[in-house]
Amino acid sequence: NAPSVYNGTVPIVCDSVNSTLFILRETGRGGGIEIRNMNNGGNYATATDITSQSSAWNILPTQQHGIDVLFGLESSYDYFLQQFGRNSIDNAGLKLNGFINYSNSGVSLFNTNGFVFGKQQDSTILPATSLEIVAHEYTHGINLYTANLGTNGEPGALNESFSDIFGVVIDHMINPTTANYLIGEKCTSNGKAFRNMAQPSQYSMPNTYLGTYWGTTTTTGRGSVQNYWFYLLSEGGS
């Protein structure tokens, strides 16, 4: 077990060199999962391993977000394997690389390097490594190797929405008593979420196609239409 930032003490699998050196990576799932620290830089090649001198993982808070990322990727891998028989995002055991403390952004993203999570952006936006966000990025990987919806227009909106949907599904699987339909509320100092699937209008996003806020929001925001559909499908309502 290891102390995460947003998920409390969580069970993780990690590698050990010996009884006094543990590394935040594992080889048991697909081609393995590795989490590295970009140390507030932008060069993936110089990212460093995150290590601990004990299995208790009493490490610096800035590195502790790596535990959230490893736990989130492990949980996402397990969900898609158990529910759909899918081995990693490409269904062929692709190695999963996670990076924390990326300098150029306070948000999260998926690209050809892997799953990337920025450093603390300002006094309000904290590192976005909560479970539903890590699972959101994992699902972007699934999308890339299946539908390849891209990032623009309505396909991009669907891409974002599918990632939100599976993000909250995996959060509900791991945290059935505390999970909700908010995206990112743990990653802000004021508890304000990035999106609310149950009430998109709370953050000026539409709940119907071409409806209120449609013309004033981003591709990500337009994904809230399908997000709201999923909320109604899950919880009921009209």
CSV table of C-alpha atoms in Angstrom, one decimal:
chain,number,residue,atom,x,y,z
A,1,ASN,CA,0.0,0.0,0.0
A,2,ALA,CA,1.1,3.5,-0.8
A,3,PRO,CA,-0.1,7.0,0.2
A,4,SER,CA,-1.6,8.8,-2.8
A,5,VAL,CA,-2.6,12.5,-2.9
A,6,TYR,CA,-6.2,12.1,-3.9
A,7,ASN,CA,-7.1,8.5,-3.3
A,8,GLY,CA,-5.9,7.9,0.2
A,9,THR,CA,-3.8,4.8,0.8
A,10,VAL,CA,-4.0,2.6,-2.2
A,11,PRO,CA,-2.7,-0.8,-3.2
A,12,ILE,CA,-0.1,-0.6,-6.0
A,13,VAL,CA,2.3,-3.0,-7.6
A,14,CYS,CA,5.9,-1.6,-7.9
A,15,ASP,CA,9.4,-3.0,-8.7
A,16,SER,CA,12.1,-3.4,-6.1
A,17,VAL,CA,15.8,-3.5,-6.7
A,18,ASN,CA,16.4,-4.7,-3.2
A,19,SER,CA,14.8,-4.3,0.2
A,20,THR,CA,15.8,-0.7,0.4
A,21,LEU,CA,15.0,0.6,-3.1
A,22,PHE,CA,11.6,0.6,-4.7
A,23,ILE,CA,10.7,2.1,-8.1
A,24,LEU,CA,7.4,3.3,-9.3
A,25,ARG,CA,7.0,0.9,-12.2
A,26,GLU,CA,5.7,-2.6,-12.7
A,27,THR,CA,5.9,-5.4,-15.3
A,28,GLY,CA,2.8,-7.5,-14.4
A,29,ARG,CA,0.3,-5.7,-16.6
A,30,GLY,CA,0.8,-6.0,-20.4
A,31,GLY,CA,4.2,-4.6,-21.4
A,32,GLY,CA,4.5,-2.8,-18.0
A,33,ILE,CA,3.7,0.5,-16.5
A,34,GLU,CA,6.4,3.1,-15.7
A,35,ILE,CA,5.9,6.5,-14.0
A,36,ARG,CA,8.6,9.2,-14.2
A,37,ASN,CA,9.2,12.7,-12.9
A,38,MET,CA,9.8,15.4,-15.4
A,39,ASN,CA,11.0,17.7,-12.6
A,40,ASN,CA,9.1,20.7,-13.9
A,41,GLY,CA,10.8,20.4,-17.3
A,42,GLY,CA,9.6,19.6,-20.8
A,43,ASN,CA,12.1,17.0,-21.9
A,44,TYR,CA,10.7,13.5,-21.8
A,45,ALA,CA,14.1,11.9,-22.3
A,46,THR,CA,15.5,13.4,-19.1
A,47,ALA,CA,12.5,12.3,-16.9
A,48,THR,CA,13.7,10.4,-13.8
A,49,ASP,CA,12.5,7.3,-12.0
A,50,ILE,CA,10.5,7.9,-8.8
A,51,THR,CA,12.0,5.9,-6.0
A,52,SER,CA,11.5,5.2,-2.3
A,53,GLN,CA,13.8,3.7,0.3
A,54,SER,CA,10.9,1.8,1.8
A,55,SER,CA,7.7,0.1,0.5
A,56,ALA,CA,5.8,2.7,2.6
A,57,TRP,CA,6.5,5.3,-0.1
A,58,ASN,CA,7.1,8.2,2.2
A,59,ILE,CA,8.2,10.6,-0.5
A,60,LEU,CA,7.9,14.3,-1.4
A,61,PRO,CA,4.4,15.5,-2.1
A,62,THR,CA,5.5,16.7,-5.5
A,63,GLN,CA,6.4,13.1,-6.3
A,64,GLN,CA,3.5,11.5,-4.5
A,65,HIS,CA,1.2,12.4,-7.5
A,66,GLY,CA,3.1,9.6,-9.3
A,67,ILE,CA,1.4,7.1,-6.9
A,68,ASP,CA,-2.0,8.4,-8.1
A,69,VAL,CA,-1.0,8.0,-11.7
A,70,LEU,CA,0.3,4.5,-11.3
A,71,PHE,CA,-2.8,3.5,-9.3
A,72,GLY,CA,-5.0,5.1,-11.9
A,73,LEU,CA,-3.3,3.4,-14.8
A,74,GLU,CA,-3.4,0.0,-13.0
A,75,SER,CA,-7.1,0.5,-12.3
A,76,SER,CA,-7.9,1.5,-15.8
A,77,TYR,CA,-5.9,-1.4,-17.3
A,78,ASP,CA,-7.7,-3.8,-15.0
A,79,TYR,CA,-11.1,-2.4,-15.8
A,80,PHE,CA,-10.8,-2.7,-19.6
A,81,LEU,CA,-9.2,-6.2,-19.3
A,82,GLN,CA,-11.9,-7.5,-17.0
A,83,GLN,CA,-14.8,-6.0,-18.8
A,84,PHE,CA,-13.7,-6.2,-22.4
A,85,GLY,CA,-10.7,-8.5,-22.5
A,86,ARG,CA,-8.6,-5.6,-23.7
A,87,ASN,CA,-4.8,-5.9,-23.0
A,88,SER,CA,-3.6,-2.3,-22.7
A,89,ILE,CA,-4.8,0.6,-24.9
A,90,ASP,CA,-3.8,-1.1,-28.2
A,91,ASN,CA,-5.1,-4.6,-27.1
A,92,ALA,CA,-1.5,-5.9,-27.7
A,93,GLY,CA,0.0,-5.1,-24.3
A,94,LEU,CA,1.5,-1.7,-25.1
A,95,LYS,CA,3.7,-0.4,-22.4
A,96,LEU,CA,2.2,2.5,-20.5
A,97,ASN,CA,4.4,5.5,-19.7
A,98,GLY,CA,3.2,8.1,-17.2
A,99,PHE,CA,4.9,11.4,-16.5
A,100,ILE,CA,4.3,13.9,-13.7
A,101,ASN,CA,5.4,17.5,-13.1
A,102,TYR,CA,5.4,18.4,-16.7
A,103,SER,CA,6.4,22.1,-16.9
A,104,ASN,CA,4.3,23.5,-19.7
A,105,SER,CA,0.8,22.7,-18.5
A,106,GLY,CA,-1.2,22.3,-15.3
A,107,VAL,CA,-3.6,19.9,-16.9
A,108,SER,CA,-3.4,16.4,-18.2
A,109,LEU,CA,-3.0,15.0,-21.7
A,110,PHE,CA,-2.3,11.9,-23.7
A,111,ASN,CA,0.2,12.0,-26.6
A,112,THR,CA,2.8,9.8,-28.3
A,113,ASN,CA,5.0,9.9,-25.2
A,114,GLY,CA,2.3,8.6,-22.9
A,115,PHE,CA,0.1,10.0,-20.1
A,116,VAL,CA,1.3,13.4,-19.1
A,117,PHE,CA,0.3,15.3,-16.0
A,118,GLY,CA,1.4,18.9,-15.3
A,119,LYS,CA,2.9,20.5,-12.2
A,120,GLN,CA,0.7,22.7,-10.0
A,121,GLN,CA,-0.4,25.5,-12.4
A,122,ASP,CA,-1.3,28.2,-9.8
A,123,SER,CA,-2.8,28.6,-6.4
A,124,THR,CA,-6.1,27.2,-7.7
A,125,ILE,CA,-5.2,24.4,-10.2
A,126,LEU,CA,-3.4,21.5,-8.6
A,127,PRO,CA,-1.8,18.6,-10.5
A,128,ALA,CA,-4.7,16.8,-12.3
A,129,THR,CA,-4.0,13.2,-11.2
A,130,SER,CA,-7.3,12.2,-9.6
A,131,LEU,CA,-8.6,8.8,-10.5
A,132,GLU,CA,-11.3,9.9,-13.0
A,133,ILE,CA,-8.8,12.1,-14.8
A,134,VAL,CA,-6.1,9.4,-15.1
A,135,ALA,CA,-8.8,7.0,-16.4
A,136,HIS,CA,-10.0,9.8,-18.7
A,137,GLU,CA,-6.5,10.0,-20.3
A,138,TYR,CA,-6.3,6.1,-20.5
A,139,THR,CA,-9.6,6.2,-22.5
A,140,HIS,CA,-8.1,8.7,-24.9
A,141,GLY,CA,-5.6,5.9,-25.6
A,142,ILE,CA,-8.4,3.4,-26.2
A,143,ASN,CA,-10.0,5.9,-28.5
A,144,LEU,CA,-6.8,6.4,-30.5
A,145,TYR,CA,-6.5,2.7,-31.2
A,146,THR,CA,-10.2,2.1,-32.0
A,147,ALA,CA,-12.3,5.0,-33.3
A,148,ASN,CA,-9.4,7.5,-33.7
A,149,LEU,CA,-11.9,10.4,-33.2
A,150,GLY,CA,-9.3,13.1,-33.1
A,151,THR,CA,-9.5,16.3,-31.1
A,152,ASN,CA,-11.6,18.7,-33.3
A,153,GLY,CA,-15.3,19.3,-34.0
A,154,GLU,CA,-18.0,16.8,-33.1
A,155,PRO,CA,-15.6,13.8,-33.3
A,156,GLY,CA,-13.4,15.5,-30.8
A,157,ALA,CA,-16.4,16.2,-28.5
A,158,LEU,CA,-17.3,12.5,-28.6
A,159,ASN,CA,-13.6,11.7,-27.8
A,160,GLU,CA,-13.7,13.9,-24.7
A,161,SER,CA,-17.1,12.6,-23.6
A,162,PHE,CA,-16.1,8.9,-23.9
A,163,SER,CA,-13.1,9.7,-21.8
A,164,ASP,CA,-15.2,11.4,-19.1
A,165,ILE,CA,-17.7,8.6,-19.1
A,166,PHE,CA,-15.1,5.8,-18.6
A,167,GLY,CA,-13.3,8.1,-16.1
A,168,VAL,CA,-16.4,8.2,-13.8
A,169,VAL,CA,-17.2,4.5,-14.5
A,170,ILE,CA,-13.7,3.5,-13.2
A,171,ASP,CA,-14.0,5.9,-10.3
A,172,HIS,CA,-17.4,4.3,-9.4
A,173,MET,CA,-15.8,0.8,-9.6
A,174,ILE,CA,-12.9,1.7,-7.3
A,175,ASN,CA,-14.8,4.1,-5.0
A,176,PRO,CA,-18.5,3.1,-5.1
A,177,THR,CA,-19.5,5.0,-2.0
A,178,THR,CA,-17.8,8.3,-2.8
A,179,ALA,CA,-17.7,8.6,-6.6
A,180,ASN,CA,-19.8,11.2,-8.4
A,181,TYR,CA,-20.3,12.7,-11.8
A,182,LEU,CA,-17.8,15.6,-11.3
A,183,ILE,CA,-14.5,15.8,-13.3
A,184,GLY,CA,-11.5,17.2,-11.4
A,185,GLU,CA,-13.0,18.6,-8.3
A,186,LYS,CA,-10.2,17.1,-6.1
A,187,CYS,CA,-7.6,18.9,-8.3
A,188,THR,CA,-8.5,22.4,-7.4
A,189,SER,CA,-7.9,24.2,-4.1
A,190,ASN,CA,-11.5,25.5,-4.0
A,191,GLY,CA,-13.2,22.2,-4.9
A,192,LYS,CA,-14.5,23.6,-8.2
A,193,ALA,CA,-14.8,20.9,-10.8
A,194,PHE,CA,-13.8,21.2,-14.5
A,195,ARG,CA,-17.1,19.6,-15.6
A,196,ASN,CA,-20.3,18.4,-14.1
A,197,MET,CA,-21.8,15.5,-16.0
A,198,ALA,CA,-25.1,15.7,-14.0
A,199,GLN,CA,-25.5,19.4,-14.6
A,200,PRO,CA,-23.3,20.7,-17.4
A,201,SER,CA,-24.8,24.2,-17.2
A,202,GLN,CA,-23.1,24.7,-13.8
A,203,TYR,CA,-19.9,25.3,-15.8
A,204,SER,CA,-21.5,27.0,-18.9
A,205,MET,CA,-21.6,23.8,-21.0
A,206,PRO,CA,-24.6,22.5,-23.0
A,207,ASN,CA,-26.7,19.5,-22.1
A,208,THR,CA,-28.4,19.3,-25.5
A,209,TYR,CA,-27.2,19.4,-29.0
A,210,LEU,CA,-27.1,23.1,-30.2
A,211,GLY,CA,-28.6,24.0,-26.9
A,212,THR,CA,-27.7,26.8,-24.4
A,213,TYR,CA,-23.9,27.4,-24.2
A,214,TRP,CA,-23.3,25.3,-27.4
A,215,GLY,CA,-21.9,28.3,-29.3
A,216,THR,CA,-19.7,29.6,-26.5
A,217,THR,CA,-17.9,26.5,-25.3
A,218,THR,CA,-15.0,24.4,-26.5
A,219,THR,CA,-14.8,21.0,-28.1
A,220,THR,CA,-14.4,19.5,-24.6
A,221,GLY,CA,-17.4,21.5,-23.4
A,222,ARG,CA,-19.6,20.2,-26.2
A,223,GLY,CA,-18.8,16.7,-25.0
A,224,SER,CA,-21.1,17.5,-22.1
A,225,VAL,CA,-24.1,16.7,-24.3
A,226,GLN,CA,-23.2,13.0,-24.3
A,227,ASN,CA,-22.0,13.3,-20.7
A,228,TYR,CA,-25.5,14.3,-19.6
A,229,TRP,CA,-27.0,11.5,-21.7
A,230,PHE,CA,-24.8,9.1,-19.8
A,231,TYR,CA,-25.8,10.5,-16.5
A,232,LEU,CA,-29.5,10.2,-17.4
A,233,LEU,CA,-28.9,6.7,-18.6
A,234,SER,CA,-27.2,5.7,-15.4
A,235,GLU,CA,-29.4,7.6,-12.8
A,236,GLY,CA,-32.7,8.2,-14.5
A,237,GLY,CA,-34.4,11.5,-15.3
A,238,SER,CA,-35.7,13.3,-18.4
